[in-house]
Structure formats: C-alpha cells, structure tokens
Amino acid sequence: EIVLTQFPGTLSLSPGEGAALSCRASQTVSSNSLAWYQQKPGQAPRLLIYGASSRATGIPDRFSGSGSGTDFTLTISRLEPEDSAVYYCQQYGSSPPYTFGQGTKLEIK
Amino acid sequence: QVQLQQWGAGLLKPSETLSLTCAVYGGSFSDYYWNWIRQSPGKGLEWIGEINHSGSTTYNPSLKSRVSISGDTSKNQISLRLSSVTAADTAVYYCARSGYSRSSSFFDYWGQGTLVTVSS
C-alpha cells in the first residue's frame, strides 16, 4: 500500500499570494496517477486535479498540479478567500487500495 | 448532470451492521466504477471498496472480512454493508464515482455524505 504524506500540515497566507502544497509518496506512483481534492467544512471533497497535472472540469486555471515519481505539488496562484479549505492528494497508480494523504489545511487570512 | 444521493441509518450499536445505499442520477451507470469512501478524524479519508455494473467488486484489505458492496442496475443504486461495527467505524461515509480503467480511478462525483455513529 502506498502511503502519501502531505506537508505542510497547515498553511496560512494572504489573499493574492501563491501557495505550494506538497504530497510525497512512499513509493513511485505509476503513470503519475495522482489526484488532488479540495474539501470545505460540511462538504464532500471536490476533484481539482487528476493525472498529476490535468484540471478537472470547471476548475480555474489558478489551480495547477505538477510532479512525478514520488513528489507532487499543488500550486494555487492569486489566492482568494474561498480557497480556504483542506486539500488532499490521492494515488490510484497501483492496485487497490487507493490511498489518500492526511491533508493540508489552507487558511486565507 | 450527475448526482449521487445516499441514505442509511446514522446511529448504530457495537456489533450491529452498517447499511447505506447510494442512488445515481444522470449519466451512465455502466461506464463507471462506484465506490464507498469514509472519513473519520482519526484515519482521514479511507477507500472502502468499489463495484462495477457487472457486480465485480474490490475491497480494501483492511476491511475485507467485514464489508460487502452490492449493486442494482435496474435502479442505478449501490449499497454498502459493514458488519460487526465498533466505535472505530464512526465516520462520514461517502459514495463516489470513478472511471472504468485503473488509470482513471480518481473520484469525480461524490454523494453528500452520511454520518454514522457507533455508540452503546
């Protein structure tokens, strides 16, 4: 089972700034099969990025994904107050079980 | 527009069986896998298992001995049963859609979530 570690645990930034959220896998994620999700309180996770760098339908281009192998990054540019949320990575490159990181909480102050 | 609507009992006693159902509205039921995922404060997001329209299932080994996922293609519904629950099974349970190939096993549509509490 691939273990995903996300860092930092919490990130506090101001509107207009940029954010870089990291996700590190315990072994190579094949075919860059990594997704990112955004979750706000009381809501289900929302798909942002799949295939490490492809934006899901309706996701603004302020959100971008990069990385390969074991190290992946979600970059959010020009932060807006509504970007406050917990962000999770998920790998699906190996046979099930699919696994998630523990999340990064992004606060926009 | 694809919508997943789920329901089921929210309060269980230890040793009882958790039972949830998820109905899929809009889109194709047969072209995707349908999953159950849970989220607890202690363990974060945990994938429980998946089923396709043919009834083929895969489960998380950590839960395999207690979990069963079934589907009803006539109603576009999937169901989750988790037996012998304990307090550790307290979580918000989600149903979610993923693609039909392993290269698309990310979750693009989610149900609204059901909080299941296990307490005596």
mmCIF file of C-alpha atoms in Angstrom:
data_model
loop_
_atom_site.group_PDB
_atom_site.id
_atom_site.type_symbol
_atom_site.label_atom_id
_atom_site.label_comp_id
_atom_site.label_asym_id
_atom_site.label_seq_id
_atom_site.Cartn_x
_atom_site.Cartn_y
_atom_site.Cartn_z
ATOM 1 C CA GLU A 1 0.000 0.000 0.000
ATOM 2 C CA ILE A 2 1.359 3.420 -0.962
ATOM 3 C CA VAL A 3 1.464 5.916 1.913
ATOM 4 C CA LEU A 4 1.052 9.584 0.996
ATOM 5 C CA THR A 5 2.499 12.277 3.253
ATOM 6 C CA GLN A 6 1.371 15.855 2.797
ATOM 7 C CA PHE A 7 3.145 18.942 4.025
ATOM 8 C CA PRO A 8 2.885 21.433 5.475
ATOM 9 C CA GLY A 9 0.061 20.424 7.783
ATOM 10 C CA THR A 10 -1.262 23.978 7.883
ATOM 11 C CA LEU A 11 -0.555 26.930 5.657
ATOM 12 C CA SER A 12 -1.654 30.472 6.454
ATOM 13 C CA LEU A 13 -1.419 33.023 3.648
ATOM 14 C CA SER A 14 -2.941 36.289 2.491
ATOM 15 C CA PRO A 15 -5.233 36.945 -0.466
ATOM 16 C CA GLY A 16 -3.291 37.424 -3.681
ATOM 17 C CA GLU A 17 -0.360 35.302 -2.562
ATOM 18 C CA GLY A 18 0.570 31.928 -4.007
ATOM 19 C CA ALA A 19 0.552 28.541 -2.271
ATOM 20 C CA ALA A 20 2.515 25.355 -2.857
ATOM 21 C CA LEU A 21 1.201 22.174 -1.241
ATOM 22 C CA SER A 22 3.305 19.030 -1.311
ATOM 23 C CA CYS A 23 2.477 15.346 -1.433
ATOM 24 C CA ARG A 24 5.175 12.691 -1.124
ATOM 25 C CA ALA A 25 4.572 9.002 -1.834
ATOM 26 C CA SER A 26 6.279 6.101 -0.070
ATOM 27 C CA GLN A 27 6.958 4.549 -3.483
ATOM 28 C CA THR A 28 6.705 5.594 -7.099
ATOM 29 C CA VAL A 29 3.193 6.462 -8.246
ATOM 30 C CA SER A 30 2.947 4.817 -11.626
ATOM 31 C CA SER A 31 1.767 6.779 -14.645
ATOM 32 C CA ASN A 32 1.572 9.907 -12.456
ATOM 33 C CA SER A 33 -1.782 8.620 -11.231
ATOM 34 C CA LEU A 34 -2.238 11.261 -8.589
ATOM 35 C CA ALA A 35 -5.261 13.447 -7.875
ATOM 36 C CA TRP A 36 -5.896 16.490 -5.689
ATOM 37 C CA TYR A 37 -9.122 17.364 -3.900
ATOM 38 C CA GLN A 38 -10.446 20.409 -2.061
ATOM 39 C CA GLN A 39 -12.744 19.945 0.924
ATOM 40 C CA LYS A 40 -14.628 22.690 2.738
ATOM 41 C CA PRO A 41 -16.355 22.140 6.106
ATOM 42 C CA GLY A 42 -19.507 20.062 5.842
ATOM 43 C CA GLN A 43 -18.931 19.261 2.161
ATOM 44 C CA ALA A 44 -17.687 16.276 0.213
ATOM 45 C CA PRO A 45 -14.252 16.521 -1.379
ATOM 46 C CA ARG A 46 -14.169 18.167 -4.805
ATOM 47 C CA LEU A 47 -11.855 16.917 -7.548
ATOM 48 C CA LEU A 48 -9.342 19.573 -8.644
ATOM 49 C CA ILE A 49 -6.543 17.757 -10.473
ATOM 50 C CA TYR A 50 -6.079 14.247 -11.903
ATOM 51 C CA GLY A 51 -3.168 12.626 -13.690
ATOM 52 C CA ALA A 52 -0.924 14.865 -11.571
ATOM 53 C CA SER A 53 -1.467 17.913 -13.792
ATOM 54 C CA SER A 54 -4.847 17.820 -15.574
ATOM 55 C CA ARG A 55 -7.504 20.170 -14.246
ATOM 56 C CA ALA A 56 -10.966 18.734 -13.657
ATOM 57 C CA THR A 57 -13.960 20.282 -15.375
ATOM 58 C CA GLY A 58 -14.750 23.762 -14.128
ATOM 59 C CA ILE A 59 -11.591 24.225 -12.086
ATOM 60 C CA PRO A 60 -9.992 27.670 -12.537
ATOM 61 C CA ASP A 61 -6.526 27.851 -14.030
ATOM 62 C CA ARG A 62 -5.256 29.315 -10.742
ATOM 63 C CA PHE A 63 -5.008 25.672 -9.678
ATOM 64 C CA SER A 64 -2.191 23.648 -11.200
ATOM 65 C CA GLY A 65 -0.539 20.334 -10.448
ATOM 66 C CA SER A 66 2.968 19.111 -11.118
ATOM 67 C CA GLY A 67 5.386 16.381 -10.191
ATOM 68 C CA SER A 68 6.188 12.787 -10.952
ATOM 69 C CA GLY A 69 7.504 9.655 -9.308
ATOM 70 C CA THR A 70 7.177 10.234 -5.579
ATOM 71 C CA ASP A 71 6.937 14.030 -5.315
ATOM 72 C CA PHE A 72 3.909 16.059 -6.356
ATOM 73 C CA THR A 73 2.817 19.657 -5.853
ATOM 74 C CA LEU A 74 -0.471 21.512 -5.991
ATOM 75 C CA THR A 75 0.073 25.182 -6.735
ATOM 76 C CA ILE A 76 -2.628 27.775 -6.178
ATOM 77 C CA SER A 77 -1.898 31.243 -7.521
ATOM 78 C CA ARG A 78 -3.596 34.535 -6.638
ATOM 79 C CA LEU A 79 -5.248 33.146 -3.525
ATOM 80 C CA GLU A 80 -8.849 34.113 -2.847
ATOM 81 C CA PRO A 81 -10.725 33.857 0.470
ATOM 82 C CA GLU A 82 -12.843 30.985 -0.886
ATOM 83 C CA ASP A 83 -9.691 28.881 -1.332
ATOM 84 C CA SER A 84 -9.689 28.290 2.425
ATOM 85 C CA ALA A 85 -10.123 24.532 2.718
ATOM 86 C CA VAL A 86 -8.353 21.262 3.372
ATOM 87 C CA TYR A 87 -6.564 19.819 0.362
ATOM 88 C CA TYR A 88 -5.951 16.094 -0.101
ATOM 89 C CA CYS A 89 -3.876 14.091 -2.546
ATOM 90 C CA GLN A 90 -4.878 10.584 -3.651
ATOM 91 C CA GLN A 91 -2.958 7.957 -5.590
ATOM 92 C CA TYR A 92 -4.510 5.439 -7.950
ATOM 93 C CA GLY A 93 -1.448 4.193 -9.750
ATOM 94 C CA SER A 94 -1.183 0.873 -8.025
ATOM 95 C CA SER A 95 -3.722 -1.854 -7.495
ATOM 96 C CA PRO A 96 -6.281 -1.044 -4.820
ATOM 97 C CA PRO A 97 -6.424 0.090 -2.110
ATOM 98 C CA TYR A 98 -6.412 3.648 -3.365
ATOM 99 C CA THR A 99 -4.949 5.870 -0.683
ATOM 100 C CA PHE A 100 -5.193 9.487 0.414
ATOM 101 C CA GLY A 101 -2.797 11.835 2.148
ATOM 102 C CA GLN A 102 -3.705 13.230 5.550
ATOM 103 C CA GLY A 103 -4.447 16.687 4.167
ATOM 104 C CA THR A 104 -3.098 20.235 4.254
ATOM 105 C CA LYS A 105 -5.252 22.931 5.795
ATOM 106 C CA LEU A 106 -5.022 26.216 3.904
ATOM 107 C CA GLU A 107 -6.100 29.339 5.734
ATOM 108 C CA ILE A 108 -6.531 32.630 3.915
ATOM 109 C CA LYS A 109 -6.334 35.409 6.453
ATOM 110 C CA GLN B 1 -25.825 16.375 -14.511
ATOM 111 C CA VAL B 2 -24.623 13.538 -12.350
ATOM 112 C CA GLN B 3 -25.901 13.415 -8.788
ATOM 113 C CA LEU B 4 -25.269 10.843 -6.088
ATOM 114 C CA GLN B 5 -27.790 10.714 -3.259
ATOM 115 C CA GLN B 6 -27.155 8.474 -0.285
ATOM 116 C CA TRP B 7 -29.071 7.410 2.791
ATOM 117 C CA GLY B 8 -28.996 4.957 5.680
ATOM 118 C CA ALA B 9 -29.039 4.573 9.438
ATOM 119 C CA GLY B 10 -26.898 7.097 11.270
ATOM 120 C CA LEU B 11 -26.718 5.569 14.746
ATOM 121 C CA LEU B 12 -25.644 2.014 15.442
ATOM 122 C CA LYS B 13 -24.695 -0.034 18.472
ATOM 123 C CA PRO B 14 -21.454 -2.025 18.598
ATOM 124 C CA SER B 15 -21.687 -5.370 16.770
ATOM 125 C CA GLU B 16 -24.542 -4.192 14.523
ATOM 126 C CA THR B 17 -24.343 -3.999 10.724
ATOM 127 C CA LEU B 18 -23.972 -0.691 8.909
ATOM 128 C CA SER B 19 -26.163 -0.388 5.831
ATOM 129 C CA LEU B 20 -26.084 2.502 3.351
ATOM 130 C CA THR B 21 -27.493 2.993 -0.146
ATOM 131 C CA CYS B 22 -26.437 5.402 -2.886
ATOM 132 C CA ALA B 23 -28.587 6.262 -5.912
ATOM 133 C CA VAL B 24 -27.052 7.617 -9.108
ATOM 134 C CA TYR B 25 -28.973 10.157 -11.139
ATOM 135 C CA GLY B 26 -27.860 11.302 -14.583
ATOM 136 C CA GLY B 27 -25.004 9.926 -16.651
ATOM 137 C CA SER B 28 -24.215 6.306 -17.358
ATOM 138 C CA PHE B 29 -24.223 3.756 -14.563
ATOM 139 C CA SER B 30 -22.477 1.054 -16.575
ATOM 140 C CA ASP B 31 -19.474 3.072 -17.760
ATOM 141 C CA TYR B 32 -18.015 3.702 -14.320
ATOM 142 C CA TYR B 33 -16.944 2.168 -11.043
ATOM 143 C CA TRP B 34 -18.861 3.125 -7.936
ATOM 144 C CA ASN B 35 -17.044 3.452 -4.644
ATOM 145 C CA TRP B 36 -17.534 3.821 -0.923
ATOM 146 C CA ILE B 37 -15.107 6.044 0.990
ATOM 147 C CA ARG B 38 -15.194 7.037 4.628
ATOM 148 C CA GLN B 39 -13.703 9.902 6.602
ATOM 149 C CA SER B 40 -13.000 9.908 10.300
ATOM 150 C CA PRO B 41 -10.996 12.352 12.401
ATOM 151 C CA GLY B 42 -8.550 9.657 13.359
ATOM 152 C CA LYS B 43 -7.882 7.993 9.997
ATOM 153 C CA GLY B 44 -8.700 10.684 7.455
ATOM 154 C CA LEU B 45 -10.066 9.561 4.091
ATOM 155 C CA GLU B 46 -10.157 5.780 3.653
ATOM 156 C CA TRP B 47 -11.226 3.960 0.497
ATOM 157 C CA ILE B 48 -13.553 1.075 1.381
ATOM 158 C CA GLY B 49 -14.213 -0.603 -1.948
ATOM 159 C CA GLU B 50 -15.660 -0.433 -5.445
ATOM 160 C CA ILE B 51 -18.179 -2.138 -7.698
ATOM 161 C CA ASN B 52 -18.923 -2.006 -11.416
ATOM 162 C CA HIS B 53 -22.162 -2.633 -13.296
ATOM 163 C CA SER B 54 -21.315 -6.319 -13.671
ATOM 164 C CA GLY B 55 -21.095 -6.693 -9.920
ATOM 165 C CA SER B 56 -17.333 -7.088 -9.833
ATOM 166 C CA THR B 57 -16.022 -5.824 -6.510
ATOM 167 C CA THR B 58 -12.684 -4.948 -4.940
ATOM 168 C CA TYR B 59 -12.308 -4.199 -1.255
ATOM 169 C CA ASN B 60 -9.731 -2.596 0.976
ATOM 170 C CA PRO B 61 -7.876 -5.484 2.647
ATOM 171 C CA SER B 62 -8.189 -3.712 5.986
ATOM 172 C CA LEU B 63 -11.988 -4.111 5.865
ATOM 173 C CA LYS B 64 -12.420 -7.054 3.502
ATOM 174 C CA SER B 65 -13.606 -9.528 6.139
ATOM 175 C CA ARG B 66 -16.496 -7.274 7.181
ATOM 176 C CA VAL B 67 -17.549 -5.376 4.052
ATOM 177 C CA SER B 68 -19.918 -6.124 1.203
ATOM 178 C CA ILE B 69 -20.808 -3.837 -1.710
ATOM 179 C CA SER B 70 -23.690 -4.689 -3.999
ATOM 180 C CA GLY B 71 -25.386 -3.007 -6.937
ATOM 181 C CA ASP B 72 -28.827 -2.828 -8.508
ATOM 182 C CA THR B 73 -28.522 -1.813 -12.133
ATOM 183 C CA SER B 74 -32.305 -1.579 -12.540
ATOM 184 C CA LYS B 75 -32.364 1.255 -10.004
ATOM 185 C CA ASN B 76 -28.839 2.646 -10.581
ATOM 186 C CA GLN B 77 -28.072 2.079 -6.921
ATOM 187 C CA ILE B 78 -25.195 0.672 -4.914
ATOM 188 C CA SER B 79 -25.232 -0.442 -1.310
ATOM 189 C CA LEU B 80 -22.680 -0.877 1.455
ATOM 190 C CA ARG B 81 -22.867 -3.298 4.344
ATOM 191 C CA LEU B 82 -20.244 -3.342 7.089
ATOM 192 C CA SER B 83 -20.702 -5.936 9.776
ATOM 193 C CA SER B 84 -19.681 -6.076 13.440
ATOM 194 C CA VAL B 85 -19.166 -2.335 13.734
ATOM 195 C CA THR B 86 -17.219 -0.761 16.577
ATOM 196 C CA ALA B 87 -16.575 2.812 17.647
ATOM 197 C CA ALA B 88 -13.646 2.832 15.210
ATOM 198 C CA ASP B 89 -16.163 2.660 12.345
ATOM 199 C CA THR B 90 -17.672 6.020 13.330
ATOM 200 C CA ALA B 91 -17.178 8.229 10.290
ATOM 201 C CA VAL B 92 -18.799 10.131 7.466
ATOM 202 C CA TYR B 93 -19.403 7.660 4.637
ATOM 203 C CA TYR B 94 -19.423 8.806 1.011
ATOM 204 C CA CYS B 95 -20.293 7.132 -2.247
ATOM 205 C CA ALA B 96 -18.261 8.341 -5.228
ATOM 206 C CA ARG B 97 -17.802 7.681 -8.946
ATOM 207 C CA SER B 98 -14.533 6.693 -10.595
ATOM 208 C CA GLY B 99 -13.538 5.815 -14.122
ATOM 209 C CA TYR B 100 -13.671 2.356 -15.624
ATOM 210 C CA SER B 101 -9.938 1.948 -16.086
ATOM 211 C CA ARG B 102 -7.271 1.879 -13.396
ATOM 212 C CA SER B 103 -5.747 4.976 -14.975
ATOM 213 C CA SER B 104 -8.916 6.901 -14.163
ATOM 214 C CA SER B 105 -9.577 5.677 -10.650
ATOM 215 C CA PHE B 106 -9.991 9.140 -9.214
ATOM 216 C CA PHE B 107 -13.300 10.337 -7.794
ATOM 217 C CA ASP B 108 -15.096 12.988 -9.813
ATOM 218 C CA TYR B 109 -18.590 12.885 -8.296
ATOM 219 C CA TRP B 110 -19.427 12.358 -4.627
ATOM 220 C CA GLY B 111 -22.537 11.841 -2.570
ATOM 221 C CA GLN B 112 -23.410 14.279 0.173
ATOM 222 C CA GLY B 113 -22.048 12.025 2.916
ATOM 223 C CA THR B 114 -23.758 10.196 5.765
ATOM 224 C CA LEU B 115 -22.521 10.476 9.340
ATOM 225 C CA VAL B 116 -22.588 7.072 11.007
ATOM 226 C CA THR B 117 -22.011 6.986 14.746
ATOM 227 C CA VAL B 118 -21.371 3.739 16.633
ATOM 228 C CA SER B 119 -22.179 4.044 20.314
ATOM 229 C CA SER B 120 -23.687 1.887 23.014
#
